[in-house]
Coordinates of C-alpha atoms and ligand atoms in Angstrom, one line a residue:
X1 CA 130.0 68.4 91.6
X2 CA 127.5 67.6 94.3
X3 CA 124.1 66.4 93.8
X4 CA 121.4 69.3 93.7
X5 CA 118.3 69.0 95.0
X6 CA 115.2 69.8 93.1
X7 CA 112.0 70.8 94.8
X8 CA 108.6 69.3 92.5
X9 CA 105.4 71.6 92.5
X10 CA 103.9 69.7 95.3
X11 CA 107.0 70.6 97.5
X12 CA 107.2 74.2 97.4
X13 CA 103.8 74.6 98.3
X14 CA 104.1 71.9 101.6
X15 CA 107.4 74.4 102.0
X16 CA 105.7 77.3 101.9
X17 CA 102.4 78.7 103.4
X18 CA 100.6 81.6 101.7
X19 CA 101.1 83.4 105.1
X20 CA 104.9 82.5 105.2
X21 CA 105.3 83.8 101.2
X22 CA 103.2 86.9 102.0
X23 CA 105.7 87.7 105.3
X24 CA 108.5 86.8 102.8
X25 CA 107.4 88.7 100.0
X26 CA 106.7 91.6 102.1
X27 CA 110.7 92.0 103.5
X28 CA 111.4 91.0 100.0
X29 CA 110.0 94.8 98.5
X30 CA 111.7 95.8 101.7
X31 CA 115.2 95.1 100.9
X32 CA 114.5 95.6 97.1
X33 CA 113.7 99.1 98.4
X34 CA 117.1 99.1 101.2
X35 CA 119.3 98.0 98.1
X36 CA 120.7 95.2 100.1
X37 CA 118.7 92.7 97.4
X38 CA 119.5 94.1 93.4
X39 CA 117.1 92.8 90.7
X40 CA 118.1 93.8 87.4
X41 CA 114.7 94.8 85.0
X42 CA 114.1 91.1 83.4
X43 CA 114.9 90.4 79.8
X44 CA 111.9 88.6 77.1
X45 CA 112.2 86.9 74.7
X46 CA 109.1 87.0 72.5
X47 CA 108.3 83.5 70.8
X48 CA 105.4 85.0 68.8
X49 CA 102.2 83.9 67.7
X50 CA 102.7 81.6 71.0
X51 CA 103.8 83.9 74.1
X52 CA 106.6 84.7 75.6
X53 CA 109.7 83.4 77.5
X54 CA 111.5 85.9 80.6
X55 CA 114.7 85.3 82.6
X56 CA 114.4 87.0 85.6
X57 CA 117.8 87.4 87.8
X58 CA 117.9 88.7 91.8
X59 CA 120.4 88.4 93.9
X60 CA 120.3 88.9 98.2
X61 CA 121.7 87.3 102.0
X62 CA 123.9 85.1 100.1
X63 CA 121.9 83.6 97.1
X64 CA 121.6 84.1 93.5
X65 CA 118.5 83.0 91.4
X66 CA 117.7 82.9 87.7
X67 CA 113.8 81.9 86.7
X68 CA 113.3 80.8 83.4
X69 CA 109.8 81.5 82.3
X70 CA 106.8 81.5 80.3
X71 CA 103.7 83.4 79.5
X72 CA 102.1 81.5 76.8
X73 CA 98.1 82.5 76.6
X74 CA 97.0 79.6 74.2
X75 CA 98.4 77.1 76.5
X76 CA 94.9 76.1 78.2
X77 CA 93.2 75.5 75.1
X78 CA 95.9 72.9 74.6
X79 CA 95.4 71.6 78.1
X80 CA 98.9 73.4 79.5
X81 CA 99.4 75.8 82.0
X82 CA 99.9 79.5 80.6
X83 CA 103.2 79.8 82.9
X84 CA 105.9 77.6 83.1
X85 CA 109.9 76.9 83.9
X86 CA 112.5 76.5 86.3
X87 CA 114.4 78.2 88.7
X88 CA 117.8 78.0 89.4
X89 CA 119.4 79.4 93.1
X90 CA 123.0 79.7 93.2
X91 CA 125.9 80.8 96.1
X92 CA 126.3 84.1 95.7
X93 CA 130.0 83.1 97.1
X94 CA 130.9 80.7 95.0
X95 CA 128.2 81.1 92.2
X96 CA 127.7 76.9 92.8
X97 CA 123.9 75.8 92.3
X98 CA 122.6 74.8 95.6
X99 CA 118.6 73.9 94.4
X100 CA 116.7 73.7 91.2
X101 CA 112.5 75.0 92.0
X102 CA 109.4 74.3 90.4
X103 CA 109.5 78.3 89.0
X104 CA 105.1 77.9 88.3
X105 CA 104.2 76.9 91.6
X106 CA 106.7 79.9 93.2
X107 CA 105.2 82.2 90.7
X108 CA 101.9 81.3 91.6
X109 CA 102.9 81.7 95.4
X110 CA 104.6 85.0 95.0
X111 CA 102.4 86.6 92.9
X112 CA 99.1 86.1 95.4
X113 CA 101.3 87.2 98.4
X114 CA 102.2 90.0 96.8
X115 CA 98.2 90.8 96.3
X116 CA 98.1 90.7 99.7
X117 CA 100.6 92.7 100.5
X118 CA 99.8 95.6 98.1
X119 CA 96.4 95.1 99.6
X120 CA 97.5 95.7 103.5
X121 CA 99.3 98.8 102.2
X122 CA 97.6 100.7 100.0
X123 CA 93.4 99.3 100.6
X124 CA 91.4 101.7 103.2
X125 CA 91.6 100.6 106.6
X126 CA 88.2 98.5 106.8
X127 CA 88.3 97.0 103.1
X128 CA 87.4 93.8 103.3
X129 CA 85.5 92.5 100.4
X130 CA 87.0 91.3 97.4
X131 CA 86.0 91.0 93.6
X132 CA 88.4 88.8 91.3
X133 CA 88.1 88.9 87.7
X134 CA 89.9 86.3 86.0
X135 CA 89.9 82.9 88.3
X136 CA 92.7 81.4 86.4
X137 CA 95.8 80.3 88.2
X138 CA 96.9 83.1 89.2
X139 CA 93.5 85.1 90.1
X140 CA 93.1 81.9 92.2
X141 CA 96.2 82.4 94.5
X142 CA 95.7 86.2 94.7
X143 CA 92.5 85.1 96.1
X144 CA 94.2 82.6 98.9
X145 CA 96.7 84.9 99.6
X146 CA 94.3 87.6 100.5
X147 CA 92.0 85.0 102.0
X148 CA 95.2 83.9 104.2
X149 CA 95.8 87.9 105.4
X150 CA 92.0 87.7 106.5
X151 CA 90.4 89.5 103.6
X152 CA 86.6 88.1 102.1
X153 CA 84.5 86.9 101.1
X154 CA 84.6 87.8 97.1
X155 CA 83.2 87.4 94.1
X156 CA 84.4 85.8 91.4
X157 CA 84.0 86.8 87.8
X158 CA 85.5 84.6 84.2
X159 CA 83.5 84.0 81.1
X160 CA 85.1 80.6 82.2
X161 CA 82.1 80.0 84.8
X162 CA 83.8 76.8 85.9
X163 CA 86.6 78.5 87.0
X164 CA 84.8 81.3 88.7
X165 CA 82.3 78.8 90.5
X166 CA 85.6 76.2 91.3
X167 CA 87.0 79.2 92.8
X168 CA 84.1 80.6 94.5
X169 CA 83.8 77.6 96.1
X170 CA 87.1 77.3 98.3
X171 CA 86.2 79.8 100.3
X172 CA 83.4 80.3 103.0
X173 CA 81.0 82.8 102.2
X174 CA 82.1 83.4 98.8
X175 CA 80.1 83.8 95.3
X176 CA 80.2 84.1 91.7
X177 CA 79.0 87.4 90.2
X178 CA 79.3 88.8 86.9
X179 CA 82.3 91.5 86.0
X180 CA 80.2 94.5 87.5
X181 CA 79.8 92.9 90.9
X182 CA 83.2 92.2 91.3
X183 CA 84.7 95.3 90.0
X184 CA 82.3 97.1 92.3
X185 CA 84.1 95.4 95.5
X186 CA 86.1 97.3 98.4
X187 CA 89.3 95.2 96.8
X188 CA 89.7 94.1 93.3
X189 CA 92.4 91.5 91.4
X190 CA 92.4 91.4 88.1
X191 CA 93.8 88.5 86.6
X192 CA 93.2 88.1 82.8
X193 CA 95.8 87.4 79.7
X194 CA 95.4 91.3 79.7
X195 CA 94.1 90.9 76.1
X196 CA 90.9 93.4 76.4
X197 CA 90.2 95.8 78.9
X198 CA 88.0 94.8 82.1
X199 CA 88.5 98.2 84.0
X200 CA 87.3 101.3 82.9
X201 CA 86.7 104.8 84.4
X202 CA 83.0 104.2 85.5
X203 CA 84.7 101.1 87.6
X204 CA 86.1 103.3 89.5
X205 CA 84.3 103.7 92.9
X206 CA 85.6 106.1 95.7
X207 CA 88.0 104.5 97.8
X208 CA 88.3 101.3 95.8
X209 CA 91.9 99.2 95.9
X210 CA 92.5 97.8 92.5
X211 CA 95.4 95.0 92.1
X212 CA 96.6 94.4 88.3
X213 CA 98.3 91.9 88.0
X214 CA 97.5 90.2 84.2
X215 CA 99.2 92.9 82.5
X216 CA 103.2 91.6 82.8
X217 CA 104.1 92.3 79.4
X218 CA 104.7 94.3 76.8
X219 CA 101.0 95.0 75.0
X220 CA 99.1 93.6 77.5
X221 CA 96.7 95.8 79.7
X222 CA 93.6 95.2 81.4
X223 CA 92.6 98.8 82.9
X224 CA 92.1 101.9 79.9
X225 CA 94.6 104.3 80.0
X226 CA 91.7 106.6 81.2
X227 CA 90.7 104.6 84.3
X228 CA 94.9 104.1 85.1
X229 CA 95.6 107.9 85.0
X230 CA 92.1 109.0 87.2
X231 CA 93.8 106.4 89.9
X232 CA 96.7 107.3 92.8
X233 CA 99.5 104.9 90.8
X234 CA 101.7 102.4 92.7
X235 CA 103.9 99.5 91.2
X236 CA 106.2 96.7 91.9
X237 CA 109.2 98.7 89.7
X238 CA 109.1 101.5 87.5
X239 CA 111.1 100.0 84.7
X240 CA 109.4 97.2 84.5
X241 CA 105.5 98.8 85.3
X242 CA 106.2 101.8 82.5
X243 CA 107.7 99.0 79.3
X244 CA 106.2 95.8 80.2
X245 CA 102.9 96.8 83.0
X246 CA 100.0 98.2 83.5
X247 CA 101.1 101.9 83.5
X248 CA 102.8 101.5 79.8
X249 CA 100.1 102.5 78.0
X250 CA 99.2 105.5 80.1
X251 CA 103.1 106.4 80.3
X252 CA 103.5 106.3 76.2
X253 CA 100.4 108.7 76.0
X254 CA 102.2 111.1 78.1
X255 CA 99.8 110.7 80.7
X256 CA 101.6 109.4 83.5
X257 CA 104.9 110.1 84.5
X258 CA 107.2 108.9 86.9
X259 CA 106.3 111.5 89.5
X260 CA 103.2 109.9 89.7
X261 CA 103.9 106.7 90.2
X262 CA 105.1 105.2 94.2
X263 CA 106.8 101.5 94.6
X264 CA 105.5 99.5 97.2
X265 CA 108.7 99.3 98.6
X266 CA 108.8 102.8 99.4
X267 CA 105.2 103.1 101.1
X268 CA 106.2 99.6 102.8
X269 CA 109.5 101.2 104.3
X270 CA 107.7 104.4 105.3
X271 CA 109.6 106.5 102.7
X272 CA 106.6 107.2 100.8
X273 CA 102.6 107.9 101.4
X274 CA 100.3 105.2 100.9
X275 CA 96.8 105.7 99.9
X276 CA 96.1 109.7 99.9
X277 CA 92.8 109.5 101.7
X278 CA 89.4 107.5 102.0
X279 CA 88.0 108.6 99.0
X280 CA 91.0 108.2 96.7
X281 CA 91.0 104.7 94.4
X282 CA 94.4 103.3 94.4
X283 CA 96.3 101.3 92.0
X284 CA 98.9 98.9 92.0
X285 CA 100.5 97.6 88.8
X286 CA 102.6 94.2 89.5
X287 CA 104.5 93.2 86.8
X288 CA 106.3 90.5 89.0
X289 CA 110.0 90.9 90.2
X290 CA 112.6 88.3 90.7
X291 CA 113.1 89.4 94.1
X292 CA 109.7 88.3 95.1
X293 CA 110.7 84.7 93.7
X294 CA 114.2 85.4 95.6
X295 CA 111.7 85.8 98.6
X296 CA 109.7 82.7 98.0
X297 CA 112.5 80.2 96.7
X298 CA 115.0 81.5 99.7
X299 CA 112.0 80.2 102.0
X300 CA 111.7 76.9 100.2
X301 CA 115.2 76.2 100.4
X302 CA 115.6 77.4 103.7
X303 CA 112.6 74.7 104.6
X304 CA 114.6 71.7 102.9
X305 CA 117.5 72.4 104.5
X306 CA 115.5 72.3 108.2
X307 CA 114.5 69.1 106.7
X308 CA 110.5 69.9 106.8
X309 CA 110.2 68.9 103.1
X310 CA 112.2 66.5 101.0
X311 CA 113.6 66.9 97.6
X312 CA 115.0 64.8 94.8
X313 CA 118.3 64.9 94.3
X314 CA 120.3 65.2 90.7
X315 CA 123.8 65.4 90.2
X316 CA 125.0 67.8 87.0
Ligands
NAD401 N1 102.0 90.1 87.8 C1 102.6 88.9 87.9 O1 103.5 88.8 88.7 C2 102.1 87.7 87.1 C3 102.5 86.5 87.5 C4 102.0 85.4 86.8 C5 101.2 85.6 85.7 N2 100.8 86.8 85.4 C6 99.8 87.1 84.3 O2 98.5 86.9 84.7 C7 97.7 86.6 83.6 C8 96.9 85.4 84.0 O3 97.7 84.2 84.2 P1 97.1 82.8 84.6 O4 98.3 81.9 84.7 O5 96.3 83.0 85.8 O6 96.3 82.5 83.3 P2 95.1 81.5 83.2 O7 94.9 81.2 81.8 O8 95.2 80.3 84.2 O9 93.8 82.4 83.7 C9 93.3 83.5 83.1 C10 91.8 83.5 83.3 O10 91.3 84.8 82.8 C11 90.1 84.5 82.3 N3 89.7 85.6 81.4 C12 90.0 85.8 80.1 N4 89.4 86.9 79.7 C13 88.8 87.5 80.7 C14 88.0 88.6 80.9 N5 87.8 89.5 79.9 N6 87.4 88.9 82.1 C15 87.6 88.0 83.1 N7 88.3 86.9 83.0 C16 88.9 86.6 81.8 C17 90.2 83.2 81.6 O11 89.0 82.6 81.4 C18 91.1 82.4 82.6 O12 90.3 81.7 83.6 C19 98.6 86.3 82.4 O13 98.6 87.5 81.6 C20 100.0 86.1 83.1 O14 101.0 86.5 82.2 C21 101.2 87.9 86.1

């Protein structure tokens, strides 16, 4: 067996820019939506009262990847990240192993591009301003990856005020506010554990954008199922969105049905409508695919290979 390289943290993120993984992403939902890429809906395994674990498979141009990874909401209290694991990208050929990835910081990378490009596709033309709730890990690179498409400044809201002021502070022009102010922005990210409900119906302001992106599990939701079915409903991927999302709890009600409910992929490709008009507010419920980490990790790999970032190398 040859030796395998493994790219660290550090070395995805020298790989690849937030503008590069938003590009990426973007043709990424694209061929999701062609069928040239499949993506099978990932599998969990629950590890309860800690979190869970998820193994998330996609396969597309030559190269198969399995992540292997974590949600575990205590974590930070420990002083751990709430996401971690590994990725593995294979030959789709010759099913060999060609890299091992850092799967948390191509999590992180691919879940703020694809922020950014819900928000390009579904926000009203001129929305600019952006409210985060939750300034975690992930609520910060949904706010780099919209910063890096050109949208700000925000505010930032956590009970954490450390991590809404540490956020607030990497960008120019950007502030801390409390939950209200940032729910009442043109754009809004919200980021939590998905453990009690941030958005409800009076949150919803004509012609806002709302991207939920906590909720990636079974019983986890951050919108009321009354503020989720008064919006115009978009997701990552149904299966996923209507067990394990946003939409489940509105879905189980019998409130939203599949009718209802566009992929990205489809408004991306032009197969769908977007946002219905200026007035609507629009919704979009990422659960997080394994083609977006196909997207990312392809890019990484593609970068060591043009020998702009180095990796170590292991031999199984
Ligand atoms: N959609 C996806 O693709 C995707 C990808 C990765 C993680 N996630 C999910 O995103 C969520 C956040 O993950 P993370 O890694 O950023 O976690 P994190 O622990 O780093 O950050 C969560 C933040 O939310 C804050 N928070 C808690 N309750 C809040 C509330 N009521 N209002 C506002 N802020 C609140 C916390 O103080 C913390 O700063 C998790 O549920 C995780 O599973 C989703």
């Amino acid at each position: 067996m040859p030796s395998l390289p493994v790219l660290d943290h550090d070395s995805v993120l020298a790989a690849v820019s937030p503008a590069a993984a938003i590009e990426r992403v973007h043709d990424g939902f694209l061929r999701l939506h062609s069928g040239d890429w499949e993506m099978p809906p990932k599998v969990y395994l629950q590890s309860p009262p800690f979190g869970d674990f998820r193994a998330m498979p996609a396969r597309g141009d030559g190269l198969a990847l399995l992540k292997w990874i974590t949600s575990f909401p205590g974590n930070p209290a420990r002083g751990l990240p709430t996401v971690n694991g590994v990725i593995c990208l294979s030959d789709a050929e010759t099913g060999l192993p060609l890299m091992l990835l850092d799967a948390r910081s191509v999590t992180a990378l691919r879940t703020g591009a694809v922020a950014a490009v819900a928000t390009r596709a579904l926000a009203a033309a001129d929305a600019r301003i952006v409210g985060i709730v939750g300034c975690g890990l992930h609520g910060a690179w949904a706010a780099r990856c919209l910063d890096a498409a050109g949208y700000g400044p925000g505010v930032c809201f956590d009970p954490a005020c450390e991590a809404a002021a540490a956020l607030a502070a990497r960008f120019h022009g950007w502030s801390v506010g409390t939950r209200l102010e940032a729910v009442r922005r043109e754009i809004v990210c919200c980021v939590t554990p998905g453990s009690e409900i941030v958005i409800d119906v009076g949150d919803l302001g004509a012609g806002r954008h709302l991207n939920m992106l906590g909720a990636d599990g079974p019983g986890k939701a951050e919108a009321s199922i009354g503020a989720v079915a008064s919006c115009s409903l978009f997701c990552d991927e149904w299966e996923q969105a209507s067990h394990g999302g946003e939409l489940t709890g509105a879905v189980q009600a019998g409130l939203v049905t599949r009718e209802q409910v566009t992929d990205l992929g489809a408004v991306l490709a032009g197969a769908a409508p977007g946002r219905p008009g200026p007035a609507a507010v629009t919704l979009f419920d990422s659960t997080g695919l394994a083609i977006q980490d196909l997207a990312v990790a392809s890019a990484a790999y593609e970068a060591w290979r043009q020998g702009s970032v180095q990796a170590q190398e292991v031999t199984l």
